[in-house]
Amino acid sequence: MPVPKHIFNPPFNVVRCSHAVLRVRDLVASRRFYEDTVGLKAEDAGKDAIYFRGMEERNHHSLVLKQATEPAVERLGFKVGSEEDLDRAHTFFKERQLPAEFVDVPFQGRTLHATDTQGNRLELYFKMAQAERILQQYGHYKGCQPQRLDHFNVFAPDVQGSIDFYASLGFRLTEYSETDDAEPKIAAAWMHRKGSVHDLAFTHGKGPRLHHIAYWVPTALSIIHLCDVMATTGYLANMERGPGRHGISNAFFLYVRDPDGHRVELYTSDYLTVDPDHEPLRWSIRDPRRQTLWGTPAPRSWFEEGSTFPNVPVRAPLFEAQPIVAD
Amino acid sequence: MPVPKHIFNPPFNVVRCSHAVLRVRDLVASRRFYEDTVGLKAEDAGKDAIYFRGMEERNHHSLVLKQATEPAVERLGFKVGSEEDLDRAHTFFKERQLPAEFVDVPFQGRTLHATDTQGNRLELYFKMAQAERILQQYGHYKGCQPQRLDHFNVFAPDVQGSIDFYASLGFRLTEYSETDDAEPKIAAAWMHRKGSVHDLAFTHGKGPRLHHIAYWVPTALSIIHLCDVMATTGYLANMERGPGRHGISNAFFLYVRDPDGHRVELYTSDYLTVDPDHEPLRWSIRDPRRQTLWGTPAPRSWFEEGSTFPNVPVRAPLFEAQPIVAD
Amino acid sequence: MPVPKHIFNPPFNVVRCSHAVLRVRDLVASRRFYEDTVGLKAEDAGKDAIYFRGMEERNHHSLVLKQATEPAVERLGFKVGSEEDLDRAHTFFKERQLPAEFVDVPFQGRTLHATDTQGNRLELYFKMAQAERILQQYGHYKGCQPQRLDHFNVFAPDVQGSIDFYASLGFRLTEYSETDDAEPKIAAAWMHRKGSVHDLAFTHGKGPRLHHIAYWVPTALSIIHLCDVMATTGYLANMERGPGRHGISNAFFLYVRDPDGHRVELYTSDYLTVDPDHEPLRWSIRDPRRQTLWGTPAPRSWFEEGSTFPNVPVRAPLFEAQPIVAD
Amino acid sequence: MPVPKHIFNPPFNVVRCSHAVLRVRDLVASRRFYEDTVGLKAEDAGKDAIYFRGMEERNHHSLVLKQATEPAVERLGFKVGSEEDLDRAHTFFKERQLPAEFVDVPFQGRTLHATDTQGNRLELYFKMAQAERILQQYGHYKGCQPQRLDHFNVFAPDVQGSIDFYASLGFRLTEYSETDDAEPKIAAAWMHRKGSVHDLAFTHGKGPRLHHIAYWVPTALSIIHLCDVMATTGYLANMERGPGRHGISNAFFLYVRDPDGHRVELYTSDYLTVDPDHEPLRWSIRDPRRQTLWGTPAPRSWFEEGSTFPNVPVRAPLFEAQPIVAD
């Protein structure tokens, strides 16, 4: 595919992906999973919501769980560079007839609820409440010692359309996979703002749906320890894929499912992408090492299951593609 | 099954598993695999044979590859406690009408070639040529930095018979798996002499055949590095199973196939078993975590393929058992 | 020095070092250190004593802390091969006019209290109460995830005498350091029964005193994590030496002091020593890499401080030797 | 000290620190150190210069060594965002009467040689020759597997002046140490452009001099392996400080000296700093954990020795401060 031109002066400045807001059916069960097992810090917990963050995060939360009757993803949160960027974002969405309205969100203040061209529900804010620095409170480290939210991955019925939209917001393409046809069709794409491989990735499939959120962990051994813990504390069935090394991004990974089926990736050791002349990498969709460098295929659930946004209809993808599946 | 009584004063003293002698079709290809990729030291290499050892091994070799027209396992080598133990072993095998004869083997001197009740061809010796200490020559470390030979695993048509024979030689049972029937059938067993989980394991299946040899490596990261190396140096198809954590033995593992299909396990972090009152662990054959604590099944090839001994007929197992297979 | 001949049929069979009995002034403070920080499991805790064990240990305890007014080491515990070995040990000590008497010890039953030629107080037993297997209860892993007791190290005023005594009990010498004189003086020695570098080491100095007990941990990263935890939970002053790589034993190590000053080593990755023809390694006392392969000297406290046995007088060493000290 | 206001629209866009140009006396000895031991890739080597890069770097070089009669640091290289930024930088330096001239540099093309207010010699460029992607050529990984240049650290006689200058170029302060006086004096500062803890740090002392360059490595175990390798391949005396955990930056580190005394840090696991409202951390110069979280002091050489720029006079610092030194 033609690599989109990088926009160095986007209409508003998205700093990075910031947090996800997920609906769950049982906050107690979810807390046992995210706090006791994965190792996030529960920064604030009430009967309606729990706020979590990673060890190095000074912002109040990178994951919000809300009590609900059905699992869903409510919002994908992004931090912008200033209050003015929020206003510019509001103008941007409105000019394109995309939903956008300001709301007041606990711990975030003025927040822009907006929807992208694919139907993904976003929330943008500038300044979040700051929490105590716990990076060097090693006595409280648990689980796989998650450091920080790294990225979101969403199913996109129209990956090319998603790329074009986010490229217009200044997101940079770092890697992508496509068919080997004379007119290749894009299958997946990784785009960043913060200087890593991605803040947001698009996977070809029925959408809009959240494929997964990912936390950065210190080393591959943190992930192996989480496998050992999950396998022996009642979460064997929640281990979906990995551990392994991605060809794409070069990261070491594990995919797990939370008690409501939301998918979480534990992720480490990708690479720096801040250079303006950094060239994206192309992978053939037929190269098995793009998904797992070691050749192991992903299970069917990984290609098919995801979290929906409430009341947002899911559309079929623009074309059919055959995943390389384990079964 | 009834756990065999431990014999503290065996007829002769086997110290540990010591080395394997394998036939390969192309010594150059094998050396590229074992030395450049896995990281063993080629201690001596001629046009007919190569001798390898691990980083901590002071004995001359723990793996001997011989040039041949067909792949095969020639011998499984064990070190005994003294020259007198060799004579006692000779008597022992002869009294049971099992093949046993003394031969002179390079770097080992007087060596007893013997065959066990299952047809596995063994070689016993006391004193091997000693080689330079390289444990602290870290500049020469390569691949997954294999430290020492850890164990052999063989397909046994009669696992119970194998256990009984080796128990009579003072091997201790540490773990075993069996069916959940009213009269359980033994499916696999792990037995040791040196104080680890095993020197020799038996896997239910067509035999006698070698299932794998295993090298101890420093950490799980050594194994992950080997995966990355193999996947990017032309050995993607040689990665058969793992990495993962065994339920049985608790070891972190990877199974790879050498250029002739011989299976090699890289293995780390099992536990100490020297206590005379150490009790063996039972696993149900239906517990998926016995093979991989994380639940991932092994591929069919892992259950079916192995290395044969030249001119030794392979027998069907005494009963049929259903493996838990990935496909 | 002349390497002592290895006794393959010792007067009684010591299987391995098993446990230490230490006196402490504040069981609550000690438990916070050993359980919450180091990560041992408190198997049994009363107001007079706490019993700890490592993750892979199935015996009831490898460390016993007793409430007392003054810190001290009461006993160094060794497991023997059978009840008959206890009787043979009793005879052995009595014949040499060394103190030896049978006592009944909780969780150990019949136990022989004996004193070696240097004045170290020992306790020997055969069968300890067995505890639940927790090796694969990964959800309870904490601190540096100590797996098992590995060894004791004692200050010996007469290292040669200590070697001779324990060699007569079948302990094997694996490494030693000595002066470069025409008639070299032995400075330290490492001896084993269980097939690792040591169960018991002797360090030249005022004694009898306990230098340290050591626990085996999974990897160097376990030790680095403990450093991070101790430095940020009020134990900065308890970190005495390391982390680093020993030249001797090749192990990765850290030395910490418990709230009463008892020294604990966290230790990993030495090597297998079961071969009957395994040759001991000699180190010159002037080679800085023997202590730390990377050259870093140990602090003065490490050479001078240790735990005394109650009412056992401490003697000066037979000769003076200059340690290589950090200050 | 008053934290400098962050300039979001600097006069020209510095993307990141990019490369160092060092003079060495023996390219063969240096190559053995940087390529065979540390593990950098020698991308281009002639008789006058060698160009090195890390495993993930696609730019042609991050370290240039030039044959010379005396060791020195020639230039510290920074990548800017565009050719226009080079012109803006030229104007900026000229307006401040600071040396600045365009030169043509191999593999970099148009390059601005400029000198900062402290006398540090810089070189700025936009587009460097691109090299083959080797991140996933794991078969070529060596030494500590350095991934990418992370930062420079320079001795500054006037740390406050250095901060002010680089803050005016859009560098963000992330951490700093100062005295506890009523009017605190700044002792050291860490500033970034690329979203990590730093691209450039200033250490109070005689300058301008280069204190060290730092490469990012995958994990702490990579660093421990380098220690083992250096200690056993003739580089024992080149290991200056560490390994350890910095309080400041939270990074795991090792400092080594190359054959000419240039200091190189191997560095891993700091944290993300892209948020516009990210607050810098203050450390008291009397807190021993700022340098090493575990309390170990740095040796005197670490405070005193550095690499000079040719023909650039070294000035005494503005005030005297007492380092916390190991001897």
PDB file of C-alpha atoms in Angstrom, chain D residues 135-257:
ATOM      1  CA  LEU D 135      17.018  -6.220  14.843  1.00  0.00           C
ATOM      2  CA  GLN D 136      15.756  -9.679  13.949  1.00  0.00           C
ATOM      3  CA  GLN D 137      19.075 -11.133  12.826  1.00  0.00           C
ATOM      4  CA  TYR D 138      19.411 -12.740  16.236  1.00  0.00           C
ATOM      5  CA  GLY D 139      22.177 -15.015  15.030  1.00  0.00           C
ATOM      6  CA  HIS D 140      24.502 -11.994  15.052  1.00  0.00           C
ATOM      7  CA  TYR D 141      23.705 -10.815  18.584  1.00  0.00           C
ATOM      8  CA  LYS D 142      26.780 -10.598  20.792  1.00  0.00           C
ATOM      9  CA  GLY D 143      27.986  -9.251  24.120  1.00  0.00           C
ATOM     10  CA  CYS D 144      25.283  -7.310  25.932  1.00  0.00           C
ATOM     11  CA  GLN D 145      23.213  -6.967  22.744  1.00  0.00           C
ATOM     12  CA  PRO D 146      23.148  -3.145  22.735  1.00  0.00           C
ATOM     13  CA  GLN D 147      19.952  -1.924  21.119  1.00  0.00           C
ATOM     14  CA  ARG D 148      20.409   1.814  20.627  1.00  0.00           C
ATOM     15  CA  LEU D 149      22.281   4.861  21.827  1.00  0.00           C
ATOM     16  CA  ASP D 150      20.328   6.223  24.775  1.00  0.00           C
ATOM     17  CA  HIS D 151      22.053   9.389  26.021  1.00  0.00           C
ATOM     18  CA  PHE D 152      25.138  11.499  26.664  1.00  0.00           C
ATOM     19  CA  ASN D 153      26.313  12.724  30.054  1.00  0.00           C
ATOM     20  CA  VAL D 154      28.714  15.672  30.257  1.00  0.00           C
ATOM     21  CA  PHE D 155      30.656  17.303  33.076  1.00  0.00           C
ATOM     22  CA  ALA D 156      29.416  20.863  33.377  1.00  0.00           C
ATOM     23  CA  PRO D 157      31.184  23.605  35.349  1.00  0.00           C
ATOM     24  CA  ASP D 158      27.853  25.436  35.349  1.00  0.00           C
ATOM     25  CA  VAL D 159      24.986  22.960  35.533  1.00  0.00           C
ATOM     26  CA  GLN D 160      22.377  25.702  35.873  1.00  0.00           C
ATOM     27  CA  GLY D 161      23.692  27.454  32.788  1.00  0.00           C
ATOM     28  CA  SER D 162      23.578  24.146  30.898  1.00  0.00           C
ATOM     29  CA  ILE D 163      19.995  23.536  31.937  1.00  0.00           C
ATOM     30  CA  ASP D 164      18.947  27.011  30.905  1.00  0.00           C
ATOM     31  CA  PHE D 165      20.561  26.713  27.495  1.00  0.00           C
ATOM     32  CA  TYR D 166      19.104  23.335  26.650  1.00  0.00           C
ATOM     33  CA  ALA D 167      15.710  24.233  28.111  1.00  0.00           C
ATOM     34  CA  SER D 168      15.673  27.086  25.599  1.00  0.00           C
ATOM     35  CA  LEU D 169      16.071  24.411  22.893  1.00  0.00           C
ATOM     36  CA  GLY D 170      13.050  22.481  24.160  1.00  0.00           C
ATOM     37  CA  PHE D 171      14.853  19.900  26.282  1.00  0.00           C
ATOM     38  CA  ARG D 172      12.666  18.806  29.243  1.00  0.00           C
ATOM     39  CA  LEU D 173      14.029  18.371  32.762  1.00  0.00           C
ATOM     40  CA  THR D 174      13.070  14.961  34.240  1.00  0.00           C
ATOM     41  CA  GLU D 175      15.231  14.613  37.359  1.00  0.00           C
ATOM     42  CA  TYR D 176      17.832  16.682  39.175  1.00  0.00           C
ATOM     43  CA  SER D 177      19.916  16.630  42.325  1.00  0.00           C
ATOM     44  CA  GLU D 178      20.828  19.622  44.422  1.00  0.00           C
ATOM     45  CA  THR D 179      22.229  20.619  47.778  1.00  0.00           C
ATOM     46  CA  ASP D 180      19.954  20.999  50.778  1.00  0.00           C
ATOM     47  CA  ASP D 181      21.028  24.614  51.386  1.00  0.00           C
ATOM     48  CA  ALA D 182      18.545  27.405  51.898  1.00  0.00           C
ATOM     49  CA  GLU D 183      19.606  28.431  48.414  1.00  0.00           C
ATOM     50  CA  PRO D 184      20.137  25.008  46.888  1.00  0.00           C
ATOM     51  CA  LYS D 185      22.873  24.566  44.320  1.00  0.00           C
ATOM     52  CA  ILE D 186      22.126  22.301  41.419  1.00  0.00           C
ATOM     53  CA  ALA D 187      24.506  19.322  41.200  1.00  0.00           C
ATOM     54  CA  ALA D 188      23.229  17.354  38.243  1.00  0.00           C
ATOM     55  CA  ALA D 189      20.339  17.359  35.772  1.00  0.00           C
ATOM     56  CA  TRP D 190      18.733  14.999  33.276  1.00  0.00           C
ATOM     57  CA  MET D 191      16.980  16.407  30.188  1.00  0.00           C
ATOM     58  CA  HIS D 192      15.268  14.757  27.253  1.00  0.00           C
ATOM     59  CA  ARG D 193      13.803  15.294  23.811  1.00  0.00           C
ATOM     60  CA  LYS D 194      12.836  11.744  22.771  1.00  0.00           C
ATOM     61  CA  GLY D 195      10.482  10.759  25.610  1.00  0.00           C
ATOM     62  CA  SER D 196      12.863   8.841  27.896  1.00  0.00           C
ATOM     63  CA  VAL D 197      14.578  10.119  31.058  1.00  0.00           C
ATOM     64  CA  HIS D 198      17.294  11.809  29.041  1.00  0.00           C
ATOM     65  CA  ASP D 199      19.110  12.539  25.864  1.00  0.00           C
ATOM     66  CA  LEU D 200      21.629  14.687  27.719  1.00  0.00           C
ATOM     67  CA  ALA D 201      22.629  14.910  31.376  1.00  0.00           C
ATOM     68  CA  PHE D 202      24.874  17.371  33.185  1.00  0.00           C
ATOM     69  CA  THR D 203      27.135  16.405  36.058  1.00  0.00           C
ATOM     70  CA  HIS D 204      28.725  19.115  38.191  1.00  0.00           C
ATOM     71  CA  GLY D 205      32.484  19.133  37.582  1.00  0.00           C
ATOM     72  CA  LYS D 206      35.410  20.364  35.516  1.00  0.00           C
ATOM     73  CA  GLY D 207      34.289  20.797  31.952  1.00  0.00           C
ATOM     74  CA  PRO D 208      33.371  20.792  29.217  1.00  0.00           C
ATOM     75  CA  ARG D 209      34.171  17.100  29.203  1.00  0.00           C
ATOM     76  CA  LEU D 210      32.246  14.024  28.187  1.00  0.00           C
ATOM     77  CA  HIS D 211      31.348  11.908  31.201  1.00  0.00           C
ATOM     78  CA  HIS D 212      29.883   8.995  29.269  1.00  0.00           C
ATOM     79  CA  ILE D 213      27.795   7.771  26.382  1.00  0.00           C
ATOM     80  CA  ALA D 214      25.111   5.184  27.121  1.00  0.00           C
ATOM     81  CA  TYR D 215      23.600   2.316  25.169  1.00  0.00           C
ATOM     82  CA  TRP D 216      20.231   0.785  25.945  1.00  0.00           C
ATOM     83  CA  VAL D 217      20.360  -3.013  26.432  1.00  0.00           C
ATOM     84  CA  PRO D 218      17.456  -5.508  26.612  1.00  0.00           C
ATOM     85  CA  THR D 219      17.575  -6.599  30.274  1.00  0.00           C
ATOM     86  CA  ALA D 220      19.693  -6.592  33.423  1.00  0.00           C
ATOM     87  CA  LEU D 221      20.851 -10.088  32.466  1.00  0.00           C
ATOM     88  CA  SER D 222      22.468  -8.643  29.327  1.00  0.00           C
ATOM     89  CA  ILE D 223      24.537  -6.443  31.620  1.00  0.00           C
ATOM     90  CA  ILE D 224      25.429  -9.280  33.975  1.00  0.00           C
ATOM     91  CA  HIS D 225      26.597 -11.319  30.994  1.00  0.00           C
ATOM     92  CA  LEU D 226      28.808  -8.425  29.888  1.00  0.00           C
ATOM     93  CA  CYS D 227      30.347  -8.331  33.376  1.00  0.00           C
ATOM     94  CA  ASP D 228      31.117 -12.046  33.125  1.00  0.00           C
ATOM     95  CA  VAL D 229      32.581 -11.622  29.649  1.00  0.00           C
ATOM     96  CA  MET D 230      34.714  -8.577  30.499  1.00  0.00           C
ATOM     97  CA  ALA D 231      36.034 -10.135  33.707  1.00  0.00           C
ATOM     98  CA  THR D 232      37.273 -13.179  31.806  1.00  0.00           C
ATOM     99  CA  THR D 233      38.550 -11.668  28.560  1.00  0.00           C
ATOM    100  CA  GLY D 234      41.120  -9.215  29.845  1.00  0.00           C
ATOM    101  CA  TYR D 235      38.845  -6.273  30.642  1.00  0.00           C
ATOM    102  CA  LEU D 236      38.650  -6.648  34.438  1.00  0.00           C
ATOM    103  CA  ALA D 237      40.315  -3.258  34.961  1.00  0.00           C
ATOM    104  CA  ASN D 238      37.864  -1.616  32.541  1.00  0.00           C
ATOM    105  CA  MET D 239      34.870  -2.356  34.780  1.00  0.00           C
ATOM    106  CA  GLU D 240      34.481   0.882  36.702  1.00  0.00           C
ATOM    107  CA  ARG D 241      31.125   0.879  38.467  1.00  0.00           C
ATOM    108  CA  GLY D 242      28.135  -1.374  38.865  1.00  0.00           C
ATOM    109  CA  PRO D 243      26.117  -3.243  37.961  1.00  0.00           C
ATOM    110  CA  GLY D 244      23.405  -1.588  39.988  1.00  0.00           C
ATOM    111  CA  ARG D 245      20.107   0.247  39.966  1.00  0.00           C
ATOM    112  CA  HIS D 246      20.181   4.026  39.713  1.00  0.00           C
ATOM    113  CA  GLY D 247      17.831   5.846  42.065  1.00  0.00           C
ATOM    114  CA  ILE D 248      17.728   8.612  39.491  1.00  0.00           C
ATOM    115  CA  SER D 249      16.100   7.273  36.295  1.00  0.00           C
ATOM    116  CA  ASN D 250      15.427   3.895  37.934  1.00  0.00           C
ATOM    117  CA  ALA D 251      17.670   2.351  35.278  1.00  0.00           C
ATOM    118  CA  PHE D 252      19.806  -0.733  35.770  1.00  0.00           C
ATOM    119  CA  PHE D 253      23.364   0.206  34.811  1.00  0.00           C
ATOM    120  CA  LEU D 254      27.028  -0.684  34.336  1.00  0.00           C
ATOM    121  CA  TYR D 255      29.871   1.719  33.611  1.00  0.00           C
ATOM    122  CA  VAL D 256      32.880   0.477  31.677  1.00  0.00           C
ATOM    123  CA  ARG D 257      35.905   2.212  30.206  1.00  0.00           C
TER     124      ARG D 257
END
